[in-house]
PDB file of C-alpha atoms in Angstrom:
ATOM      1  CA  MET A   1      81.358 101.329 120.907  1.00 80.00           C
ATOM      2  CA  ASN A   2      84.984 100.555 121.851  1.00 82.00           C
ATOM      3  CA  ASP A   3      87.387 103.337 120.871  1.00 87.00           C
ATOM      4  CA  ARG A   4      90.296 100.824 120.847  1.00 88.00           C
ATOM      5  CA  PHE A   5      90.709  97.290 119.772  1.00 89.00           C
ATOM      6  CA  ASP A   6      93.190  94.584 120.270  1.00 91.00           C
ATOM      7  CA  ILE A   7      94.781  93.141 117.130  1.00 93.00           C
ATOM      8  CA  PHE A   8      97.698  90.707 117.486  1.00 96.00           C
ATOM      9  CA  PRO A   9      99.730  88.852 114.878  1.00 98.00           C
ATOM     10  CA  VAL A  10      98.939  85.298 113.772  1.00 99.00           C
ATOM     11  CA  GLY A  11     101.981  84.981 111.617  1.00 99.00           C
ATOM     12  CA  VAL A  12     104.565  86.828 109.564  1.00 99.00           C
ATOM     13  CA  ILE A  13     105.371  87.304 105.922  1.00 99.00           C
ATOM     14  CA  ARG A  14     108.677  86.065 104.659  1.00 99.00           C
ATOM     15  CA  LYS A  15     110.497  86.845 101.443  1.00 98.00           C
ATOM     16  CA  GLN A  16     113.907  85.385 100.335  1.00 97.00           C
ATOM     17  CA  ASN A  17     115.598  84.906  96.993  1.00 96.00           C
ATOM     18  CA  GLY A  18     112.246  85.494  95.142  1.00 95.00           C
ATOM     19  CA  ASP A  19     110.320  83.032  97.261  1.00 97.00           C
ATOM     20  CA  VAL A  20     107.358  84.392  99.277  1.00 98.00           C
ATOM     21  CA  TRP A  21     105.663  82.564 102.025  1.00 99.00           C
ATOM     22  CA  ILE A  22     103.587  83.072 105.247  1.00 99.00           C
ATOM     23  CA  GLU A  23     104.500  81.518 108.435  1.00 99.00           C
ATOM     24  CA  ILE A  24     101.548  81.007 110.705  1.00 99.00           C
ATOM     25  CA  PHE A  25     102.372  80.781 114.344  1.00 99.00           C
ATOM     26  CA  GLU A  26     102.164  77.250 115.662  1.00 98.00           C
ATOM     27  CA  LYS A  27      99.251  78.166 118.045  1.00 98.00           C
ATOM     28  CA  TYR A  28      97.087  79.099 115.050  1.00 99.00           C
ATOM     29  CA  GLY A  29      98.020  75.984 112.876  1.00 98.00           C
ATOM     30  CA  ASP A  30      94.576  74.464 113.288  1.00 98.00           C
ATOM     31  CA  ALA A  31      93.005  77.414 111.678  1.00 98.00           C
ATOM     32  CA  LEU A  32      94.549  76.318 108.334  1.00 99.00           C
ATOM     33  CA  LEU A  33      92.371  73.257 108.030  1.00 98.00           C
ATOM     34  CA  GLY A  34      90.552  73.303 104.676  1.00 98.00           C
ATOM     35  CA  LEU A  35      92.514  76.220 103.300  1.00 98.00           C
ATOM     36  CA  ASP A  36      94.068  73.963 100.712  1.00 96.00           C
ATOM     37  CA  ASP A  37      90.607  73.785  98.995  1.00 98.00           C
ATOM     38  CA  PHE A  38      91.178  77.294  97.746  1.00 97.00           C
ATOM     39  CA  SER A  39      93.365  78.791  94.992  1.00 97.00           C
ATOM     40  CA  HIS A  40      93.664  82.319  96.672  1.00 98.00           C
ATOM     41  CA  ILE A  41      93.619  83.926 100.054  1.00 98.00           C
ATOM     42  CA  THR A  42      92.925  87.418 101.278  1.00 98.00           C
ATOM     43  CA  VAL A  43      95.783  88.362 103.510  1.00 98.00           C
ATOM     44  CA  CYS A  44      95.464  91.149 106.034  1.00 98.00           C
ATOM     45  CA  TYR A  45      98.766  92.476 107.398  1.00 98.00           C
ATOM     46  CA  TRP A  46     100.204  95.456 109.266  1.00 96.00           C
ATOM     47  CA  PHE A  47     102.309  98.231 107.688  1.00 93.00           C
ATOM     48  CA  HIS A  48     104.657  97.853 110.622  1.00 92.00           C
ATOM     49  CA  GLU A  49     107.384 100.185 109.295  1.00 90.00           C
ATOM     50  CA  ASN A  50     104.909 103.058 109.352  1.00 89.00           C
ATOM     51  CA  ASP A  51     103.788 102.523 112.924  1.00 89.00           C
ATOM     52  CA  ASN A  52     104.635 106.003 114.313  1.00 91.00           C
ATOM     53  CA  HIS A  53     102.556 109.079 115.260  1.00 93.00           C
ATOM     54  CA  GLU A  54     103.457 111.219 112.307  1.00 93.00           C
ATOM     55  CA  LYS A  55     102.783 108.625 109.563  1.00 92.00           C
ATOM     56  CA  ARG A  56      99.569 107.483 111.298  1.00 93.00           C
ATOM     57  CA  ASN A  57      98.327 111.017 111.239  1.00 95.00           C
ATOM     58  CA  THR A  58      99.037 111.621 107.549  1.00 95.00           C
ATOM     59  CA  LEU A  59      95.581 112.119 106.080  1.00 97.00           C
ATOM     60  CA  GLN A  60      96.453 113.338 102.500  1.00 97.00           C
ATOM     61  CA  VAL A  61      99.056 112.091 100.008  1.00 97.00           C
ATOM     62  CA  HIS A  62     100.114 112.376  96.420  1.00 97.00           C
ATOM     63  CA  PRO A  63      99.301 108.972  95.010  1.00 93.00           C
ATOM     64  CA  ARG A  64     102.405 106.842  94.371  1.00 91.00           C
ATOM     65  CA  LYS A  65     104.412 109.695  96.073  1.00 90.00           C
ATOM     66  CA  ASP A  66     104.252 111.612  92.770  1.00 94.00           C
ATOM     67  CA  LYS A  67     103.772 115.227  93.285  1.00 95.00           C
ATOM     68  CA  ASN A  68     102.394 115.443  89.712  1.00 96.00           C
ATOM     69  CA  ASN A  69      99.243 113.441  91.090  1.00 95.00           C
ATOM     70  CA  PRO A  70      96.623 115.576  92.818  1.00 97.00           C
ATOM     71  CA  LEU A  71      96.557 115.452  96.528  1.00 97.00           C
ATOM     72  CA  ARG A  72      94.007 112.873  97.835  1.00 97.00           C
ATOM     73  CA  GLY A  73      92.738 111.678 101.227  1.00 97.00           C
ATOM     74  CA  VAL A  74      94.335 108.382 102.087  1.00 96.00           C
ATOM     75  CA  PHE A  75      90.973 106.584 101.972  1.00 96.00           C
ATOM     76  CA  ALA A  76      90.964 107.372  98.233  1.00 96.00           C
ATOM     77  CA  THR A  77      94.382 105.688  97.782  1.00 94.00           C
ATOM     78  CA  HIS A  78      96.399 102.649  98.475  1.00 90.00           C
ATOM     79  CA  SER A  79      98.971 104.504 100.497  1.00 92.00           C
ATOM     80  CA  PRO A  80     100.570 102.743 103.439  1.00 92.00           C
ATOM     81  CA  LEU A  81     100.295 105.942 105.335  1.00 93.00           C
ATOM     82  CA  ARG A  82      96.917 105.804 107.117  1.00 92.00           C
ATOM     83  CA  PRO A  83      95.334 106.090 110.597  1.00 94.00           C
ATOM     84  CA  ASN A  84      95.087 102.309 110.920  1.00 93.00           C
ATOM     85  CA  LEU A  85      98.017 100.389 109.082  1.00 93.00           C
ATOM     86  CA  ILE A  86      95.913  97.505 107.837  1.00 95.00           C
ATOM     87  CA  ALA A  87      96.856  96.282 104.417  1.00 96.00           C
ATOM     88  CA  ILE A  88      94.945  93.724 102.341  1.00 96.00           C
ATOM     89  CA  SER A  89      96.250  91.662  99.386  1.00 96.00           C
ATOM     90  CA  ILE A  90      94.853  88.718  97.402  1.00 96.00           C
ATOM     91  CA  CYS A  91      97.426  86.086  97.047  1.00 98.00           C
ATOM     92  CA  LYS A  92      97.633  82.998  94.925  1.00 98.00           C
ATOM     93  CA  ILE A  93      98.391  79.899  96.986  1.00 98.00           C
ATOM     94  CA  LEU A  94     101.138  77.798  95.599  1.00 99.00           C
ATOM     95  CA  SER A  95     101.289  75.163  98.379  1.00 98.00           C
ATOM     96  CA  ILE A  96     100.717  74.668 102.068  1.00 98.00           C
ATOM     97  CA  LYS A  97     102.966  72.704 104.252  1.00 98.00           C
ATOM     98  CA  ASP A  98     102.293  72.382 107.930  1.00 98.00           C
ATOM     99  CA  THR A  99     101.997  76.037 109.083  1.00 98.00           C
ATOM    100  CA  THR A 100     103.581  77.579 106.094  1.00 99.00           C
ATOM    101  CA  ILE A 101     101.710  79.024 103.023  1.00 99.00           C
ATOM    102  CA  PHE A 102     103.688  79.483 100.016  1.00 99.00           C
ATOM    103  CA  ILE A 103     102.302  82.222  97.896  1.00 99.00           C
ATOM    104  CA  GLU A 104     103.075  83.653  94.440  1.00 98.00           C
ATOM    105  CA  LYS A 105     103.590  87.231  95.493  1.00 96.00           C
ATOM    106  CA  ILE A 106     102.586  89.965  97.927  1.00 97.00           C
ATOM    107  CA  ASP A 107     103.101  93.720  98.080  1.00 92.00           C
ATOM    108  CA  ALA A 108     104.525  93.584 101.594  1.00 95.00           C
ATOM    109  CA  LEU A 109     107.979  93.705 103.312  1.00 96.00           C
ATOM    110  CA  ASP A 110     109.651  90.725 104.835  1.00 98.00           C
ATOM    111  CA  GLY A 111     108.699  90.561 108.443  1.00 98.00           C
ATOM    112  CA  SER A 112     105.253  92.123 108.037  1.00 98.00           C
ATOM    113  CA  PRO A 113     102.924  90.859 110.680  1.00 98.00           C
ATOM    114  CA  ILE A 114      99.883  89.016 109.572  1.00 99.00           C
ATOM    115  CA  ILE A 115      96.663  89.970 111.351  1.00 98.00           C
ATOM    116  CA  ASP A 116      94.347  87.635 109.517  1.00 98.00           C
ATOM    117  CA  ILE A 117      93.825  85.331 106.493  1.00 98.00           C
ATOM    118  CA  LYS A 118      90.532  84.566 104.730  1.00 98.00           C
ATOM    119  CA  CYS A 119      89.801  82.187 101.914  1.00 97.00           C
ATOM    120  CA  PHE A 120      89.174  84.229  98.763  1.00 96.00           C
ATOM    121  CA  ILE A 121      85.828  83.458  97.058  1.00 93.00           C
ATOM    122  CA  PRO A 122      85.653  85.371  93.692  1.00 88.00           C
ATOM    123  CA  SER A 123      81.865  85.425  93.660  1.00 85.00           C
ATOM    124  CA  ARG A 124      81.699  87.316  96.937  1.00 85.00           C
ATOM    125  CA  ALA A 125      84.391  89.904  95.769  1.00 76.00           C
ATOM    126  CA  LEU A 126      81.825  92.199  94.258  1.00 71.00           C
TER     127      LEU A 126
END
C-alpha cells in the first residue's frame, strides 16, 4: 500500500457578497457533463488554512472549540484540525454555467481548493 497519495485541486470555492460558487478549472470542465441532472452535490475540499505540521498533528479537540465540551478524538468530530485536511459538504445546486457551479451555501472559506465533486444521490446516503 502506498503511504502517500497525490491529490490536486480541480477547482476553487468562491464567496462574495452572500453569493457562493465553485469555479472548476477549465481542463476539468468536461467532467461537469450531466451534473445539471442533480439537485445536490457532494463537495470534497481542502482545509488549506490548517495545512501545517502542528494542526495536522492535533488528534484531540474540544468540539466547537468549547472547553465545556469533553475532549474527543478528531475522528469523532467535524473539526478542521485533522491528519488529512479533507472536508466534505453536501450542497444544493442553484445553477451551472460553463465551468461555474452556483450553490446555496457551503461551510468553507473563500479560496478553499476543491479536490473532488460527486453527484449526491439521497438513496445512497445511508
